CSV table of C-alpha atoms in Angstrom, one decimal:
chain,number,residue,atom,x,y,z
H,20,LYS,CA,149.7,113.0,115.5
H,21,ASN,CA,149.4,110.9,112.3
H,22,GLN,CA,152.7,110.6,110.6
H,23,VAL,CA,154.2,109.0,107.5
H,24,GLU,CA,158.0,108.5,107.5
H,25,GLN,CA,159.9,107.5,104.5
H,26,SER,CA,163.5,106.2,104.1
H,27,PRO,CA,166.0,106.7,102.8
H,28,GLN,CA,165.7,110.4,102.1
H,29,SER,CA,167.7,110.0,98.9
H,30,LEU,CA,169.1,107.1,96.9
H,31,ILE,CA,171.5,106.8,94.0
H,32,ILE,CA,171.6,103.7,91.9
H,33,LEU,CA,172.9,102.5,88.5
H,34,GLU,CA,170.6,102.0,85.6
H,35,GLY,CA,169.4,98.4,85.5
H,36,LYS,CA,169.6,97.8,89.2
H,37,ASN,CA,166.8,97.2,91.6
H,38,CYS,CA,165.9,99.2,94.7
H,39,THR,CA,163.4,99.3,97.6
H,40,LEU,CA,161.9,102.4,99.2
H,41,GLN,CA,160.4,102.2,102.7
H,42,CYS,CA,157.4,103.9,104.3
H,43,ASN,CA,156.4,103.6,108.0
H,44,TYR,CA,153.1,105.2,109.2
H,45,THR,CA,151.2,105.8,112.4
H,46,VAL,CA,147.8,106.6,110.7
H,47,SER,CA,145.2,104.3,112.3
H,48,PRO,CA,142.8,103.2,111.2
H,49,PHE,CA,143.5,103.7,107.6
H,50,SER,CA,141.6,102.9,104.4
H,51,ASN,CA,144.3,102.8,101.8
H,52,LEU,CA,148.0,103.5,101.2
H,53,ARG,CA,149.2,105.0,97.9
H,54,TRP,CA,152.6,105.5,96.3
H,55,TYR,CA,153.1,108.5,94.0
H,56,LYS,CA,155.9,109.4,91.6
H,57,GLN,CA,156.7,113.1,91.3
H,58,ASP,CA,159.1,114.3,88.6
H,59,THR,CA,160.9,117.6,89.2
H,60,GLY,CA,158.5,120.5,88.6
H,61,ARG,CA,155.5,118.3,88.0
H,62,GLY,CA,152.6,117.1,90.1
H,63,PRO,CA,152.5,113.6,91.7
H,64,VAL,CA,151.3,110.7,89.6
H,65,SER,CA,149.7,107.7,91.1
H,66,LEU,CA,151.6,104.4,91.0
H,67,THR,CA,149.7,102.0,93.2
H,68,ILE,CA,146.7,102.1,95.6
H,69,MET,CA,146.4,99.3,98.3
H,70,THR,CA,143.6,98.9,100.7
H,71,PHE,CA,144.3,97.7,104.2
H,72,SER,CA,143.4,94.1,103.2
H,73,GLU,CA,145.9,93.9,100.3
H,74,ASN,CA,149.5,92.8,100.7
H,75,THR,CA,150.9,93.6,97.3
H,76,LYS,CA,150.1,95.5,94.2
H,77,SER,CA,152.1,95.8,91.0
H,78,ASN,CA,152.2,98.3,88.2
H,79,GLY,CA,154.8,97.3,85.6
H,80,ARG,CA,158.3,97.5,87.2
H,81,TYR,CA,156.8,98.9,90.4
H,82,THR,CA,155.7,96.6,93.2
H,83,ALA,CA,154.3,97.9,96.4
H,84,THR,CA,153.9,95.7,99.6
H,85,LEU,CA,151.9,96.4,102.7
H,86,ASP,CA,152.1,95.0,106.2
H,87,ALA,CA,149.2,96.5,108.2
H,88,ASP,CA,150.3,94.8,111.4
H,89,THR,CA,153.7,96.5,111.5
H,90,LYS,CA,152.4,99.6,109.6
H,91,GLN,CA,155.0,99.4,107.0
H,92,SER,CA,155.0,99.6,103.2
H,93,SER,CA,157.7,99.3,100.6
H,94,LEU,CA,158.0,100.1,96.9
H,95,HIS,CA,160.3,97.9,94.9
H,96,ILE,CA,161.6,99.1,91.5
H,97,THR,CA,163.1,96.5,89.2
H,98,ALA,CA,165.5,97.0,86.3
H,99,SER,CA,165.6,100.8,87.0
H,100,GLN,CA,165.6,103.2,84.1
H,101,LEU,CA,166.9,106.8,83.8
H,102,SER,CA,163.3,107.9,83.7
H,103,ASP,CA,162.7,106.5,87.2
H,104,SER,CA,164.7,109.4,88.6
H,105,ALA,CA,162.1,111.3,90.7
H,106,SER,CA,160.7,111.7,94.2
H,107,TYR,CA,158.5,108.8,95.4
H,108,ILE,CA,155.9,109.8,97.9
H,109,CYS,CA,154.0,107.5,100.3
H,110,VAL,CA,150.4,108.6,101.2
H,111,VAL,CA,148.1,107.1,103.8
H,112,ILE,CA,144.3,107.9,103.9
H,113,GLY,CA,142.7,107.8,107.3
H,114,ALA,CA,139.5,105.9,107.9
H,115,GLY,CA,138.2,107.1,111.3
H,116,GLY,CA,137.5,110.0,113.5
H,117,THR,CA,139.0,113.3,112.6
H,118,SER,CA,141.4,111.5,110.1
H,119,TYR,CA,138.5,110.2,108.0
H,120,GLY,CA,139.3,110.7,104.3
H,121,LYS,CA,142.4,112.8,105.1
H,122,LEU,CA,145.6,112.2,103.2
H,123,THR,CA,148.9,112.2,105.2
H,124,PHE,CA,151.9,112.5,102.9
H,125,GLY,CA,155.5,111.4,103.6
H,126,GLN,CA,158.3,113.7,102.7
H,127,GLY,CA,159.4,111.5,99.8
H,128,THR,CA,162.5,109.6,98.7
H,129,ILE,CA,164.5,111.2,96.0
H,130,LEU,CA,165.8,108.5,93.6
H,131,THR,CA,168.5,109.2,91.1
H,132,VAL,CA,169.4,106.7,88.5
H,133,HIS,CA,172.8,107.1,86.8
H,134,PRO,CA,173.8,105.5,83.5
Y,13,ASP,CA,140.8,114.5,77.8
Y,14,ALA,CA,142.4,117.4,79.7
Y,15,GLY,CA,143.8,116.6,83.0
Y,16,VAL,CA,144.0,119.0,85.9
Y,17,THR,CA,145.2,122.4,84.8
Y,18,GLN,CA,146.6,125.1,87.0
Y,19,SER,CA,147.5,128.7,86.3
Y,20,PRO,CA,149.8,130.5,86.4
Y,21,THR,CA,152.7,128.1,86.4
Y,22,HIS,CA,155.0,130.6,88.1
Y,23,LEU,CA,154.4,133.7,90.2
Y,24,ILE,CA,156.6,136.2,92.1
Y,25,LYS,CA,155.0,138.3,94.8
Y,26,THR,CA,156.2,140.7,97.6
Y,27,ARG,CA,155.5,140.2,101.3
Y,28,GLY,CA,152.1,141.5,102.3
Y,29,GLN,CA,150.6,141.1,98.9
Y,30,GLN,CA,147.7,138.9,98.0
Y,31,VAL,CA,147.6,136.1,95.4
Y,32,THR,CA,145.0,134.0,93.6
Y,33,LEU,CA,145.8,130.7,92.0
Y,34,ARG,CA,143.4,128.8,89.7
Y,35,CYS,CA,142.6,125.2,89.0
Y,36,SER,CA,140.4,123.4,86.5
Y,37,PRO,CA,139.7,119.8,87.5
Y,38,LYS,CA,139.9,116.8,85.3
Y,39,SER,CA,136.8,116.2,83.2
Y,40,GLY,CA,134.2,114.3,85.2
Y,41,HIS,CA,135.7,115.3,88.6
Y,42,ASP,CA,133.7,117.4,91.1
Y,43,THR,CA,136.0,117.6,94.1
Y,44,VAL,CA,139.1,119.8,94.3
Y,45,SER,CA,141.8,119.8,96.9
Y,46,TRP,CA,144.7,122.2,97.4
Y,47,TYR,CA,148.2,121.3,98.7
Y,48,GLN,CA,151.3,123.3,99.6
Y,49,GLN,CA,154.6,121.6,98.9
Y,50,ALA,CA,157.7,123.3,100.3
Y,51,LEU,CA,161.1,122.4,98.6
Y,52,GLY,CA,162.2,118.9,99.6
Y,53,GLN,CA,159.0,118.1,101.5
Y,54,GLY,CA,155.8,116.2,100.8
Y,55,PRO,CA,152.6,118.1,100.1
Y,56,GLN,CA,150.6,119.5,103.0
Y,57,PHE,CA,146.8,119.5,102.7
Y,58,ILE,CA,145.2,122.9,102.7
Y,59,PHE,CA,141.5,122.3,102.1
Y,60,GLN,CA,139.0,120.4,99.9
Y,61,TYR,CA,136.0,121.8,98.0
Y,62,TYR,CA,132.9,119.9,97.0
Y,63,GLU,CA,129.6,121.4,95.8
Y,64,GLU,CA,131.1,124.8,96.1
Y,65,GLU,CA,131.7,124.5,99.9
Y,66,GLU,CA,134.9,123.9,101.9
Y,67,ARG,CA,134.5,120.4,103.3
Y,68,GLN,CA,137.8,119.7,105.0
Y,69,ARG,CA,140.6,121.9,106.1
Y,70,GLY,CA,144.2,121.3,107.1
Y,71,ASN,CA,146.3,123.3,109.6
Y,72,PHE,CA,146.5,126.5,107.6
Y,73,PRO,CA,145.6,130.0,108.9
Y,74,ASP,CA,142.6,132.0,107.7
Y,75,ARG,CA,144.9,133.9,105.3
Y,76,PHE,CA,144.4,130.9,103.1
Y,77,SER,CA,140.9,130.8,101.6
Y,78,GLY,CA,139.3,129.3,98.5
Y,79,HIS,CA,136.3,129.1,96.3
Y,80,GLN,CA,134.8,126.5,94.0
Y,81,PHE,CA,132.6,127.6,91.0
Y,82,PRO,CA,129.6,125.8,89.6
Y,83,ASN,CA,131.8,124.4,86.8
Y,84,TYR,CA,133.9,122.7,89.6
Y,85,SER,CA,136.9,124.9,88.9
Y,86,SER,CA,138.5,126.4,92.0
Y,87,GLU,CA,140.6,129.3,93.3
Y,88,LEU,CA,143.1,129.5,96.2
Y,89,ASN,CA,143.6,132.9,97.7
Y,90,VAL,CA,146.4,133.8,100.0
Y,91,ASN,CA,146.4,137.2,101.8
Y,92,ALA,CA,149.2,139.0,103.6
Y,93,LEU,CA,151.9,136.9,102.0
Y,94,LEU,CA,154.8,135.8,104.1
Y,95,LEU,CA,158.3,134.6,102.9
Y,96,GLY,CA,157.3,131.2,104.3
Y,97,ASP,CA,154.4,130.9,101.8
Y,98,SER,CA,157.0,130.4,99.0
Y,99,ALA,CA,156.2,126.9,97.7
Y,100,LEU,CA,154.7,124.8,95.0
Y,101,TYR,CA,150.9,124.9,95.2
Y,102,LEU,CA,149.3,121.7,93.9
Y,103,CYS,CA,145.7,121.2,93.0
Y,104,ALA,CA,144.2,117.7,92.8
Y,105,SER,CA,140.8,116.6,91.7
Y,106,SER,CA,138.8,113.4,92.2
Y,107,LYS,CA,135.4,111.9,91.3
Y,108,ASP,CA,134.1,111.8,94.9
Y,109,ARG,CA,134.9,113.6,98.1
Y,110,SER,CA,135.6,110.6,100.3
Y,111,SER,CA,139.1,109.9,98.9
Y,112,TYR,CA,138.6,106.4,100.1
Y,113,ASN,CA,138.9,104.7,96.7
Y,114,SER,CA,139.0,107.6,94.4
Y,115,PRO,CA,142.3,108.2,92.7
Y,116,LEU,CA,143.6,111.8,93.0
Y,117,HIS,CA,144.8,113.5,89.8
Y,118,PHE,CA,147.3,116.3,90.4
Y,119,GLY,CA,148.0,119.3,88.3
Y,120,ASN,CA,151.6,120.4,87.8
Y,121,GLY,CA,151.3,123.2,90.3
Y,122,THR,CA,152.0,126.9,90.6
Y,123,ARG,CA,155.4,127.8,91.9
Y,124,LEU,CA,154.9,130.8,94.2
Y,125,THR,CA,158.0,132.9,95.2
Y,126,VAL,CA,157.5,135.6,97.9
Y,127,THR,CA,160.3,138.1,98.1
């Protein structure tokens, strides 16, 4: 069964600090991996999209990395702001067989940034 | 440019009832997908519509059905509601159905509570 596991489940940091969120997946083969930010009561918003051949992708203070060999991805947030408080969801899109084009979502990491 | 819009934003139903949720995709998008997101969990794929036909389906019972109209808008119908159907229902649209490189744009969801 294709799975996407995220860690930690939740994280509390102080404003201005950096943090790193982890995503491990078993979806194989896959075409791309995405990170989404979901504010409470809102729909997810795309942060980064990486194909299987990319190692890193940045979007402002957000930097995603991908290691396709170990099937791991991370999202690094620098100089955190209060507005970064949200759930961060890792999504993997399958590329073959019955998983073709299907999105598998992780359960999300809830980040809370305190002043 | 309007993004993905969903209605209603909140809904309370009783067990056994039927419900219809509505979604208008982002301008220029022709593919609509529906997701169920339980509290504290990542979204689960329900189905995808393209050219007014269901193209892909996740592991949801036949009580969940949908429709896509010629203007690309979509409805999600759930019959014989169960308490476990209580969730945030998200609609996402994209420009093509493959999901390979096409960013997904999510609406803010409909919060369904079944009592």
